[in-house]
PDB file of C-alpha atoms in Angstrom:
ATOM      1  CA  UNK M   1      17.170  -7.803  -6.073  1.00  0.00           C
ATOM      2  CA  UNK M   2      13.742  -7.282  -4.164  1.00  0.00           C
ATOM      3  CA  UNK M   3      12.368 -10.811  -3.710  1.00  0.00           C
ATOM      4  CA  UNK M   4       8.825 -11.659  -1.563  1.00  0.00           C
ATOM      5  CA  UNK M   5       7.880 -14.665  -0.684  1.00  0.00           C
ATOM      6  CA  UNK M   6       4.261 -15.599   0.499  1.00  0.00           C
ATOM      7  CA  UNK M   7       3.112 -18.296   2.285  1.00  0.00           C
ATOM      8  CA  UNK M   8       0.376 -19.928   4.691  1.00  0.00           C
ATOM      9  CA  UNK M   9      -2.759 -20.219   2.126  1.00  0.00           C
ATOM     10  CA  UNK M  10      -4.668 -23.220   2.167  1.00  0.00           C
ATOM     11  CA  UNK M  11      -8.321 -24.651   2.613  1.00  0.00           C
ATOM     12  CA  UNK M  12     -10.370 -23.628   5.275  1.00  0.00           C
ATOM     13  CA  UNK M  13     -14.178 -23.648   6.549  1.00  0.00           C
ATOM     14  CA  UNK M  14     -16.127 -20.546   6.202  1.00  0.00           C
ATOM     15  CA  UNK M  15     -15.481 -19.038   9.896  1.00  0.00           C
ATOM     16  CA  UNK M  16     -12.287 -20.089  10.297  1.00  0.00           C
ATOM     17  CA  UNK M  17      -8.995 -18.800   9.896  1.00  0.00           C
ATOM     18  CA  UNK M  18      -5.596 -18.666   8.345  1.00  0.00           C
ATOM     19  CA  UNK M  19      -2.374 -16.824   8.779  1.00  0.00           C
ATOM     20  CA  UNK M  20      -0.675 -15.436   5.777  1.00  0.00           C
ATOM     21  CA  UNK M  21       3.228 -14.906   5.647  1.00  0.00           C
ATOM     22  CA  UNK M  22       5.565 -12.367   3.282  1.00  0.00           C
ATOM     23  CA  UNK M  23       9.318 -12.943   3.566  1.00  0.00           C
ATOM     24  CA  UNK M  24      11.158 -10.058   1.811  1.00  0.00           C
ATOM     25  CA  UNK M  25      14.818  -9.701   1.114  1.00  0.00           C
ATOM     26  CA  UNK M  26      16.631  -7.315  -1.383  1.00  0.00           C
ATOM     27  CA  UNK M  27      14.959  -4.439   0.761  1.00  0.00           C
ATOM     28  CA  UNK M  28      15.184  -2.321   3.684  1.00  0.00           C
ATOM     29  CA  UNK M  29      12.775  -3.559   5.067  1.00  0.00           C
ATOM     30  CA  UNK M  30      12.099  -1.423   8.305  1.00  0.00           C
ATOM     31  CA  UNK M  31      11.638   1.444   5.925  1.00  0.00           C
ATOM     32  CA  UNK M  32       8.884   0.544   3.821  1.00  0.00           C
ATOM     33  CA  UNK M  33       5.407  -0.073   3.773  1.00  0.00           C
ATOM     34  CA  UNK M  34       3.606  -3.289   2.529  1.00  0.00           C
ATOM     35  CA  UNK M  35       0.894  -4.549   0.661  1.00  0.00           C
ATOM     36  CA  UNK M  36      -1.584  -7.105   0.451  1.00  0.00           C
ATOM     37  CA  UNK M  37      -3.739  -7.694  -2.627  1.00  0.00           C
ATOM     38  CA  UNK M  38      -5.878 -10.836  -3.556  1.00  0.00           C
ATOM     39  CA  UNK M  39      -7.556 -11.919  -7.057  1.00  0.00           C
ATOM     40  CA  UNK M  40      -9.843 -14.139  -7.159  1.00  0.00           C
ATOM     41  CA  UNK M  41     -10.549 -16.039 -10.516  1.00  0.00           C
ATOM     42  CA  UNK M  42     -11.686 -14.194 -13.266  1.00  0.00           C
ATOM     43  CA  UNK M  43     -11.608 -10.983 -11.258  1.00  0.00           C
ATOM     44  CA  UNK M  44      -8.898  -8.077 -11.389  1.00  0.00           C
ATOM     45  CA  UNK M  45      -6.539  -7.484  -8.480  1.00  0.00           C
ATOM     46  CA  UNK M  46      -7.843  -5.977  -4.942  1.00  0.00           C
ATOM     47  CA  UNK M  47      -6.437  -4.331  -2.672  1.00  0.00           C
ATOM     48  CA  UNK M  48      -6.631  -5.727   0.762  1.00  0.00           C
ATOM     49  CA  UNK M  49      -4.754  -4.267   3.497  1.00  0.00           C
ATOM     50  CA  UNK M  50      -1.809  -2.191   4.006  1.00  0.00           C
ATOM     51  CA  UNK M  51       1.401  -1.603   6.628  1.00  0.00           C
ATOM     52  CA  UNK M  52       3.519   1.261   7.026  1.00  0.00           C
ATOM     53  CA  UNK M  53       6.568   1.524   7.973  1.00  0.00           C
ATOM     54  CA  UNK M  54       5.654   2.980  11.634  1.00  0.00           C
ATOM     55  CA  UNK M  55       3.219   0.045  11.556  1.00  0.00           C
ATOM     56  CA  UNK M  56       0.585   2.111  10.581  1.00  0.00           C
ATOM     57  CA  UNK M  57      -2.249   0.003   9.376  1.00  0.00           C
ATOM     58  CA  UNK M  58      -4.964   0.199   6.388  1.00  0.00           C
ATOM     59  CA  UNK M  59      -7.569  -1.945   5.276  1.00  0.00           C
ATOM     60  CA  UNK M  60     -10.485  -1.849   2.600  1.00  0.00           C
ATOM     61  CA  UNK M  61     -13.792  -2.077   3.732  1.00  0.00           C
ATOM     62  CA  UNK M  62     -14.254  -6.037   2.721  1.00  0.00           C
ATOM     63  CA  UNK M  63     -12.079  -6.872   5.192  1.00  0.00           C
ATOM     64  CA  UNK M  64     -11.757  -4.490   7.979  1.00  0.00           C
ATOM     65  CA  UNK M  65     -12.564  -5.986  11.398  1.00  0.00           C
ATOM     66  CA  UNK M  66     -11.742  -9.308  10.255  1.00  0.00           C
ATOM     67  CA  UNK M  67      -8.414  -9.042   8.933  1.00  0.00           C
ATOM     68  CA  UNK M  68      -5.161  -7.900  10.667  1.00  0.00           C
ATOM     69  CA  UNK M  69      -1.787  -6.751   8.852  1.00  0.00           C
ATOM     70  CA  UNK M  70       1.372  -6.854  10.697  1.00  0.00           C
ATOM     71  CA  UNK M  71       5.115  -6.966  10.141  1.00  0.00           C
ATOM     72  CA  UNK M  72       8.334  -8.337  11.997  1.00  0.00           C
ATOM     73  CA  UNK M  73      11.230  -5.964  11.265  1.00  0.00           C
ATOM     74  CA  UNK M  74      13.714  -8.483  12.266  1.00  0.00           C
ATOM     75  CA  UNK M  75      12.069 -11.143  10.252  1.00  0.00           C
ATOM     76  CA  UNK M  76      11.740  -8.815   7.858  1.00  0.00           C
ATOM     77  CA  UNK M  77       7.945 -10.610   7.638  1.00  0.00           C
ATOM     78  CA  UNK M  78       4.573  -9.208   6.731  1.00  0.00           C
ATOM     79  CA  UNK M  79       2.068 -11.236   8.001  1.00  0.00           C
ATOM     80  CA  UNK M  80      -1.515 -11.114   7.006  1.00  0.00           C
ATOM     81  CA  UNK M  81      -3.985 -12.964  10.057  1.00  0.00           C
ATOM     82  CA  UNK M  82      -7.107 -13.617   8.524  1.00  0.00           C
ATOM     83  CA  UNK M  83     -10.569 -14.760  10.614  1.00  0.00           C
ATOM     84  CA  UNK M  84     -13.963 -14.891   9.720  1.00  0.00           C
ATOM     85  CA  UNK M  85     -13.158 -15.825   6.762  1.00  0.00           C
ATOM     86  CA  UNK M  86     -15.976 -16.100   4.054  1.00  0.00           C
ATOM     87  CA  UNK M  87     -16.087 -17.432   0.433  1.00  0.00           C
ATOM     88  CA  UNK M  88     -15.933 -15.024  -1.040  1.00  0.00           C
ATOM     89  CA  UNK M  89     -12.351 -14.375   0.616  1.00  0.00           C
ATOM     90  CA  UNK M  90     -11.293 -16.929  -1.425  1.00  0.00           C
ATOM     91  CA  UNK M  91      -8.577 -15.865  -3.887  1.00  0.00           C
ATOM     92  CA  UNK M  92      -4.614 -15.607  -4.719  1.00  0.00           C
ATOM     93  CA  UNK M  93      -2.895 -13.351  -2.010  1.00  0.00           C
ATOM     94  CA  UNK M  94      -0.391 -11.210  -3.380  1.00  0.00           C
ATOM     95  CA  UNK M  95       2.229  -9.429  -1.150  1.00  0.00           C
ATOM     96  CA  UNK M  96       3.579  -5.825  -2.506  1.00  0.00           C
ATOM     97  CA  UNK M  97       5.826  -3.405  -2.104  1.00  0.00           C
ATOM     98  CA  UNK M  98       6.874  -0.265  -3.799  1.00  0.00           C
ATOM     99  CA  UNK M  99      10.752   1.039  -3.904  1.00  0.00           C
ATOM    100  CA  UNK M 100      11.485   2.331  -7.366  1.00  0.00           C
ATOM    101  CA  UNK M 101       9.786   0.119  -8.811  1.00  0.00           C
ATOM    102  CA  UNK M 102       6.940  -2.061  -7.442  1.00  0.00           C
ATOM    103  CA  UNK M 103       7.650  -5.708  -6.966  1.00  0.00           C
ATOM    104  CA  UNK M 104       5.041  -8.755  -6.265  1.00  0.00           C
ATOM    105  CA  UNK M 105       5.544 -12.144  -4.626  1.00  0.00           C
ATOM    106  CA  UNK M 106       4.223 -15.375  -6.570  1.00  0.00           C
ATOM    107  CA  UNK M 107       1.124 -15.535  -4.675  1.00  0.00           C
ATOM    108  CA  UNK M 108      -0.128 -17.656  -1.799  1.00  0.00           C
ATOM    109  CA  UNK M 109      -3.850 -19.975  -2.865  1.00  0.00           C
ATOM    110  CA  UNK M 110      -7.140 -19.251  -0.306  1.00  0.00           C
ATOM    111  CA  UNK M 111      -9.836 -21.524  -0.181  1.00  0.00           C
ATOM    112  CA  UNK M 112     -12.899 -20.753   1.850  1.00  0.00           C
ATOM    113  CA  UNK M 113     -15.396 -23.743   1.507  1.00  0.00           C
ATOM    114  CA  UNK M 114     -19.206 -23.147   2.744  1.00  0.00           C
TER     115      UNK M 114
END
């Protein structure tokens, strides 16, 4: 069973920085790409950044520059560092991943304080 795990929100300062964490198990890991998402409240789901498995990297345009996916194939961990952050960065971070079906961790709380 594909299970994520995130980990690493908290409160921060606007400028500062935090470093987000996604243990997976259930998966091979080294062969699939992940995905970062955040909601904020009362908002739908966004997508923030993605990983392939060649470590290919994507990010939307909120966040590029400022944000930096990466992933530890013998921690099987996708980590999401995360500077500059703003406000409006504040949200639930979800990890994803697609195999069959897609799966979601429980989330991970960000709150950027002006």
């Amino acid at each position: 069973q594909v299970q994520l795990v995130e980990s690493g929100g908290g409160l921060v300062q606007a400028g500062g920085s935090l470093r987000l964490s996604c243990a997976a198990s259930g998966i091979w890991f080294s062969k699939n790409a992940f995905h970062w998402y955040r909601q904020a409240p009362e908002k739908q789901r966004e997508y923030v950044a993605t990983i392939g498995s060649g470590g290919n990297t994507e990010y939307s345009d909120s966040v590029k520059g400022r944000f930096a996916i990466s992933r530890d194939n013998v921690k099987n961990t996708v980590y999401l560092q995360m500077n500059s952050l703003k406000p409006e960065d504040t949200a639930v971070y979800y990890c994803n991943v697609y195999n069959n079906n897609g799966y979601w961790g429980q989330g991970t709380q960000v709150t950027v304080s002006s």
